[in-house]
Coordinates of C-alpha atoms in Angstrom, one line a residue:
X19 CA 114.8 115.9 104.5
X20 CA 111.7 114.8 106.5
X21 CA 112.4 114.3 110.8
X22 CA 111.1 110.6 109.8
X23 CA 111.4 108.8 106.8
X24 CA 110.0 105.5 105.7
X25 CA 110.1 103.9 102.6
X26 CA 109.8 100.2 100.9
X27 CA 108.7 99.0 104.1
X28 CA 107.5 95.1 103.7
X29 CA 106.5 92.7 106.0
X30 CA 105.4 89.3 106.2
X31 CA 105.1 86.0 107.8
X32 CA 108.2 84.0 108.6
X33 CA 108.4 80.8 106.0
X34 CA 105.5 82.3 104.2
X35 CA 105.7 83.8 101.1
X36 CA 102.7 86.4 101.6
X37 CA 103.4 90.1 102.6
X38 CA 101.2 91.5 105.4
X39 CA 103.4 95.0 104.7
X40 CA 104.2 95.7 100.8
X41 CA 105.9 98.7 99.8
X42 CA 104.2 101.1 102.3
X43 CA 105.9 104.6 102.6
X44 CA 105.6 108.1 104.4
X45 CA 107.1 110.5 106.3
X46 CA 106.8 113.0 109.5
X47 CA 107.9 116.5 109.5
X48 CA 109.3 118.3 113.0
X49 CA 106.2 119.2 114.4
X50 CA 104.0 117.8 112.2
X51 CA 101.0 114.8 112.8
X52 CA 100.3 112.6 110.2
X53 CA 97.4 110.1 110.6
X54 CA 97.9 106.5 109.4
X55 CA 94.3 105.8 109.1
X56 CA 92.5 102.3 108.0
X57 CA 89.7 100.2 108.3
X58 CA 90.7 97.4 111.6
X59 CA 93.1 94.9 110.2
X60 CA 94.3 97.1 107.4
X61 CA 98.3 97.2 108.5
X62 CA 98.4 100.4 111.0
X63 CA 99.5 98.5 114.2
X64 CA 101.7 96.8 111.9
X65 CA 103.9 99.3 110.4
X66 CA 104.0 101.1 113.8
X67 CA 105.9 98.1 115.1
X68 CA 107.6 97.4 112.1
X69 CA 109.6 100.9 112.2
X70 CA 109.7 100.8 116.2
X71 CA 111.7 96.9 115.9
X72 CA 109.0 95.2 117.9
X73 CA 107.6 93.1 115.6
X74 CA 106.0 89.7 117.2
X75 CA 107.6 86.1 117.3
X76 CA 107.5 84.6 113.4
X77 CA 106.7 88.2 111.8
X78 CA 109.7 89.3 110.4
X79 CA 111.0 92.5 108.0
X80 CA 111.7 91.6 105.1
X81 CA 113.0 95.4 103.4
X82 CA 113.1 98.8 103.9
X83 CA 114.2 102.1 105.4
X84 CA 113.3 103.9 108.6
X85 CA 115.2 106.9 108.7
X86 CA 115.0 109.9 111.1
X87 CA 117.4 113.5 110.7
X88 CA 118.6 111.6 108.0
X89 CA 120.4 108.5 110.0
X90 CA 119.2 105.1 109.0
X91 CA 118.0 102.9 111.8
X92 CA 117.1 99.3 110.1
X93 CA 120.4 97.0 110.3
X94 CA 119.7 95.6 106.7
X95 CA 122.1 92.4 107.6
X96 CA 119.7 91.3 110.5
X97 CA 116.1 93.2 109.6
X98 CA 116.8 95.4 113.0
X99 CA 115.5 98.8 113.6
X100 CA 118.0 100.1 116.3
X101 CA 116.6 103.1 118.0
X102 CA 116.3 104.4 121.4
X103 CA 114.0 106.2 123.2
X104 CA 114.8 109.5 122.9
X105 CA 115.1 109.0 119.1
X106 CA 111.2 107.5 119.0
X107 CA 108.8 105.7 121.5
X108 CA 105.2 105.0 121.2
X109 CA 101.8 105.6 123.1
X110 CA 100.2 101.5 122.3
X111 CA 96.7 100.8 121.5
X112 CA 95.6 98.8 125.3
X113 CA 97.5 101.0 128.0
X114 CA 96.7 99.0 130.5
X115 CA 98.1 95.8 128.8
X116 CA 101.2 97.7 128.0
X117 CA 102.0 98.5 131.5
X118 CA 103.8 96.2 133.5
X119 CA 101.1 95.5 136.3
X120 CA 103.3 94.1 138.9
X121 CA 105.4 97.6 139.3
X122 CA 103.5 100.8 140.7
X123 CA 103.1 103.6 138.1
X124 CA 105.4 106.3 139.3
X125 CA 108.1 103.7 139.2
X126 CA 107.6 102.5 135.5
X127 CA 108.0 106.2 134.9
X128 CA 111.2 106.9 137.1
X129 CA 112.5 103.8 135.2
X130 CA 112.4 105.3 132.2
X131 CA 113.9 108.8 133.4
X132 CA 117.1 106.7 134.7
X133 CA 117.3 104.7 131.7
X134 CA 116.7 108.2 129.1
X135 CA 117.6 111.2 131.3
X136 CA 120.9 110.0 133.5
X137 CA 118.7 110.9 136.9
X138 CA 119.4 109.0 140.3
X139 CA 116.5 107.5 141.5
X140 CA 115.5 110.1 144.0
X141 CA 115.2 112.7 141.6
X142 CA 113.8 110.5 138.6
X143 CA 110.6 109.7 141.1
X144 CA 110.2 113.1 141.3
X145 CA 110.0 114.4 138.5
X146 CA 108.0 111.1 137.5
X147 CA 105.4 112.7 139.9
X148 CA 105.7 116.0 137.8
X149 CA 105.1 114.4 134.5
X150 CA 101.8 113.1 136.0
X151 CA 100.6 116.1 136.8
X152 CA 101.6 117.6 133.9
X153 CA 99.2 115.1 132.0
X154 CA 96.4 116.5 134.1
X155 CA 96.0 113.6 136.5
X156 CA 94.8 114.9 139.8
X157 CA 96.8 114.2 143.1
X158 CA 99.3 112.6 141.0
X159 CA 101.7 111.6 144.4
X160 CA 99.1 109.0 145.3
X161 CA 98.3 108.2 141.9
X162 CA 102.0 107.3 141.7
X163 CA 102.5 104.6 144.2
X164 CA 99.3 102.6 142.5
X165 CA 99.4 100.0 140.2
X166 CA 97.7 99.9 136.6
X167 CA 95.0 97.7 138.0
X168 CA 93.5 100.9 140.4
X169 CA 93.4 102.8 137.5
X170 CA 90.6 103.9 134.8
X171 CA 91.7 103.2 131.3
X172 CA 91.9 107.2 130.7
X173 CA 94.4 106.8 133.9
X174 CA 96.7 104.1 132.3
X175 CA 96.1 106.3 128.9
X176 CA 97.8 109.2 130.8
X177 CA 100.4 107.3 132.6
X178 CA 101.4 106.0 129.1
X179 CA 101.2 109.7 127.5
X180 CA 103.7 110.6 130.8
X181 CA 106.1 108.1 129.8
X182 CA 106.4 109.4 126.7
X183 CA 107.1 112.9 127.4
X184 CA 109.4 111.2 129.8
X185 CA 111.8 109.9 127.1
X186 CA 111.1 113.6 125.3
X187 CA 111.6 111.8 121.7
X188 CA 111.8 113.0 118.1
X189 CA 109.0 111.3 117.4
X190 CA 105.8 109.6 118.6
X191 CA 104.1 107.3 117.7
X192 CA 100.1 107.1 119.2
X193 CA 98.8 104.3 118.0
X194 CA 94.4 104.7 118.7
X195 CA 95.3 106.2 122.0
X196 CA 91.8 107.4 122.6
X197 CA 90.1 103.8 121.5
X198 CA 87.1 102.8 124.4
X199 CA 87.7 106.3 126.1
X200 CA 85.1 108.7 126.4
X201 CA 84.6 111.7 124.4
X202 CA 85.9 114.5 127.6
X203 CA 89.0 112.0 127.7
X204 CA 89.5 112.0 124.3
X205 CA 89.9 115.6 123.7
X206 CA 92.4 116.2 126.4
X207 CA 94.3 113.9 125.4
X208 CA 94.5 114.8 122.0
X209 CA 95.2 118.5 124.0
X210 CA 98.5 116.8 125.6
X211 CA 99.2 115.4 121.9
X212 CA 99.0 119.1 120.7
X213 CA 100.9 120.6 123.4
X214 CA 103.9 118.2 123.1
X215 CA 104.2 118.7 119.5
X216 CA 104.0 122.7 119.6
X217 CA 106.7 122.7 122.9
X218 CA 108.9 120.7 122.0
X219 CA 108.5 120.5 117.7
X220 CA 108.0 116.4 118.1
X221 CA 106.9 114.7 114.9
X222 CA 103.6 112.6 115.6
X223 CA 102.6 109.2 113.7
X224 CA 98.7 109.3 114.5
X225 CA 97.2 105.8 114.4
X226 CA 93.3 105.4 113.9
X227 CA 90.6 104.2 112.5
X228 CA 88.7 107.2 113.2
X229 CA 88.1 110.1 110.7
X230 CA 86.4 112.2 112.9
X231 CA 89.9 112.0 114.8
X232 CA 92.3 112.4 111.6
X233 CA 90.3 115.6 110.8
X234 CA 90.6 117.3 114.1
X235 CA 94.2 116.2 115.0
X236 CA 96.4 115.6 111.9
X237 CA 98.1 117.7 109.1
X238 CA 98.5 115.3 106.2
X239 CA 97.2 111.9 106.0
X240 CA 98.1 108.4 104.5
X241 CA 95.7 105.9 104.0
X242 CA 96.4 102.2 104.1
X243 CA 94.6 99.1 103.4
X244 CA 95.6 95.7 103.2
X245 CA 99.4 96.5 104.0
X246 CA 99.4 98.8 101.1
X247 CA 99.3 102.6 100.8
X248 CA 96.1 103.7 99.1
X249 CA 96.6 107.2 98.9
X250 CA 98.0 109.6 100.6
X251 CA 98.4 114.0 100.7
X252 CA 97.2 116.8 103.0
X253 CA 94.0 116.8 105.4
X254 CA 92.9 119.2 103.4
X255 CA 93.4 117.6 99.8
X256 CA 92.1 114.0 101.0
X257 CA 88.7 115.1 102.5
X258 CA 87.8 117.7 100.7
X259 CA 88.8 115.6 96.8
X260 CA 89.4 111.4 97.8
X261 CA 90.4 110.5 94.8
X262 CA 91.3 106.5 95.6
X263 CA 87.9 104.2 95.5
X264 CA 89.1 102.9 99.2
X265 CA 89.5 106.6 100.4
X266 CA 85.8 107.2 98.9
X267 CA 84.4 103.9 100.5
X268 CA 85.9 105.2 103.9
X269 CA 84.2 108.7 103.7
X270 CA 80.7 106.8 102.2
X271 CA 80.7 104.6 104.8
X272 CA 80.4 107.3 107.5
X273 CA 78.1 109.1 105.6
X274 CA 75.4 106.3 104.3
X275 CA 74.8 102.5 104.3
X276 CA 77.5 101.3 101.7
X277 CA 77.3 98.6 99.4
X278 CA 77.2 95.0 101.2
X279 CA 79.4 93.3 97.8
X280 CA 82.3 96.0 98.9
X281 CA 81.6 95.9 102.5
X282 CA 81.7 92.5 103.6
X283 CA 84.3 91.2 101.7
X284 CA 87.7 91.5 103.9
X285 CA 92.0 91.7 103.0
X286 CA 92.9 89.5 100.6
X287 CA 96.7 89.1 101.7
X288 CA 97.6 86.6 98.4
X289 CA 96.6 89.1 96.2
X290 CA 99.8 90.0 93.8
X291 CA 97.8 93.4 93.0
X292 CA 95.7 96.5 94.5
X293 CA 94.2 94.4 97.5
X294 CA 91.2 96.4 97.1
X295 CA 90.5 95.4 93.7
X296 CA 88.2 92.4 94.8
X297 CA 86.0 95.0 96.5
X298 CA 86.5 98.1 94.2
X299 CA 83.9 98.9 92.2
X300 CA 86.0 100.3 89.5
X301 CA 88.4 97.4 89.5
X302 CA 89.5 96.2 86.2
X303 CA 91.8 93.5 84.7
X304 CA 95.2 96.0 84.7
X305 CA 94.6 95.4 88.9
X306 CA 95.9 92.1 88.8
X307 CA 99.5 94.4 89.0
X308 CA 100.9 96.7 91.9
X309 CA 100.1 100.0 91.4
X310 CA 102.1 103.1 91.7
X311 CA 101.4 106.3 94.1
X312 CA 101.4 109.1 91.6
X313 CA 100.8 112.5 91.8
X314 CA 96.9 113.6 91.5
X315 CA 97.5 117.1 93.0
X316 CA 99.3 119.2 95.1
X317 CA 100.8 117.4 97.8
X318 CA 98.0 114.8 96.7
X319 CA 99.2 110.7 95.4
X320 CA 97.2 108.2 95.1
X321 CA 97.9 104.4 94.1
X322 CA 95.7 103.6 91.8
X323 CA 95.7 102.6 88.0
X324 CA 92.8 105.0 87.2
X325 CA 95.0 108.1 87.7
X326 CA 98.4 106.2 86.8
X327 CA 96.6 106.3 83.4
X328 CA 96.0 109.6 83.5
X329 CA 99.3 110.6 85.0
X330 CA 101.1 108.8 81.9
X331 CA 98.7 110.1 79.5
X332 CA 98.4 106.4 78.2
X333 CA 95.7 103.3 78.6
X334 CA 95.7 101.0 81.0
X335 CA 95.4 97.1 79.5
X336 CA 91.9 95.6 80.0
X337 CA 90.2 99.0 81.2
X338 CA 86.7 99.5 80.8

């Protein structure tokens, strides 16, 4: 039994009939960071809201399960996920846009230490003022009584990071928390990531677009596109053998010029199929149906009709 489990999660549009989530699954060990890793637009903010219960006005959940130890957390009567801090919290993409910019910093954090922790006011602020520092923000009692406007975005980034460790969850979700930060920033931070998970044995949902970052931070890796899950295995298994023709295009396109027919054609939301079979270059006409993940190797699935065939030993309809 995985520390988080999701499974069958779909999403869509209120009143509309199209899915911007189908089907998507994956799991987090104790410990463990697992990259959720896309091309912009591909579902990764998505599912990270869909299994924290913040979805946005008219997006609703339509099915699935988000389970962690075990204990299922979506109320299947009213599409809630009912979770607490402590339980799972997230790092969002724009720091600064996700702190409340009429309340200093220090306070935000002492907030959450009264809410999460049981502490009196007094003694939240001060540890509030230790969990700065512990992120490696210099002089952090004056950094405390300013607001997120007098802040770099590495500074908000931090602050953010310290609330987290603040609610000390089961898991975390970091959803491109080193997007627009440069390259010194980004490594501590993906330090603090590293130390949280080895101190404390959280499980880590890793959100980015980046493989550069997936292959220095993550331990197995699902890949999504279009609201579906491409593939998904080990670091190891998916960089060294893709095996999906989305997780190839990805590694081609940091590599070399790609084709502009796959390249500049975007998601395809209506399509009842692999939504990357209007851009695949291997697509043919069995594509027009939802493809499995099957097993392609160790630890290794991929959802793709090309390896379903050979997974079954039969032919798929229509194949070239």
């Amino acid at each position: 039994m995985s520390l988080l489990d999701v499974t069958g999660l779909t999403v869509g549009i209120r009143h509309s009939p199209l899915d911007i989530l189908r089907d998507v699954e994956f799991s987090v060990e104790r410990g463990e960071v697992v990259g959720l890793v896309g091309e912009s637009g591909s579902g990764k903010t998505m599912a990270s809201l869909a299994i924290m219960g913040l979805l946005p006005p008219g997006i609703e959940l339509r099915s699935g399960s988000v389970r962690i130890d075990g204990t299922e957390y979506v109320d299947q009567e009213s599409g809630r996920v009912r979770r607490t801090a402590g339980q799972m919290t997230m790092i969002f993409q724009h720091p600064r846009a996700a702190l409340n910019p009429t309340m200093r910093v220090g306070r935000q954090i002492s907030r959450v230490l009264e809410l999460n922790q049981d502490l009196h006011r007094g003694a939240a602020r001060e540890e509030a003022i230790g969990m700065l520092a512990r992120v490696g923000i210099p002089g952090a009692a004056r950094v405390a009584r300013a607001f997120p406007h007098q802040l770099s975005g590495g500074m908000c980034q931090r602050v953010m990071i310290a609330m987290a460790l603040a609610c000390k969850p089961e898991v975390l979700i970091a959803d491109e928390p080193t997007t627009a930060l440069d390259v010194t920033i980004q490594a501590q931070i993906f330090d603090l990531i590293n130390e949280l998970v080895d101190e404390t044995g959280t499980g880590v949902l890793f959100i980015t677009h980046d493989l550069g970052a997936i292959a220095e931070m993550c331990d197995r890796v699902t890949v999504l596109y279009g609201g579906q899950v491409m593939e998904q295995g080990s670091l190891r298994a998916l960089f060294t053998e893709p095996r999906h023709p989305y997780t190839r295009f990805l590694f081609e396109a940091v590599e070399r010029e790609v084709d502009l027919r796959v390249e500049e054609r975007g998601v395809n939301f209506a399509l009842t199929g692999c939504r990357f079979g209007h851009r695949c270059p291997s697509a043919h006409p069995a594509c027009v149906e939802f493809p499995p993940l099957v097993e392609v190797g160790p630890d290794h699935r991929s959802a793709c009709f090309l390896h379903a065939e050979a997974a079954t030993g039969g032919v798929v309809d229509g194949s070239a």
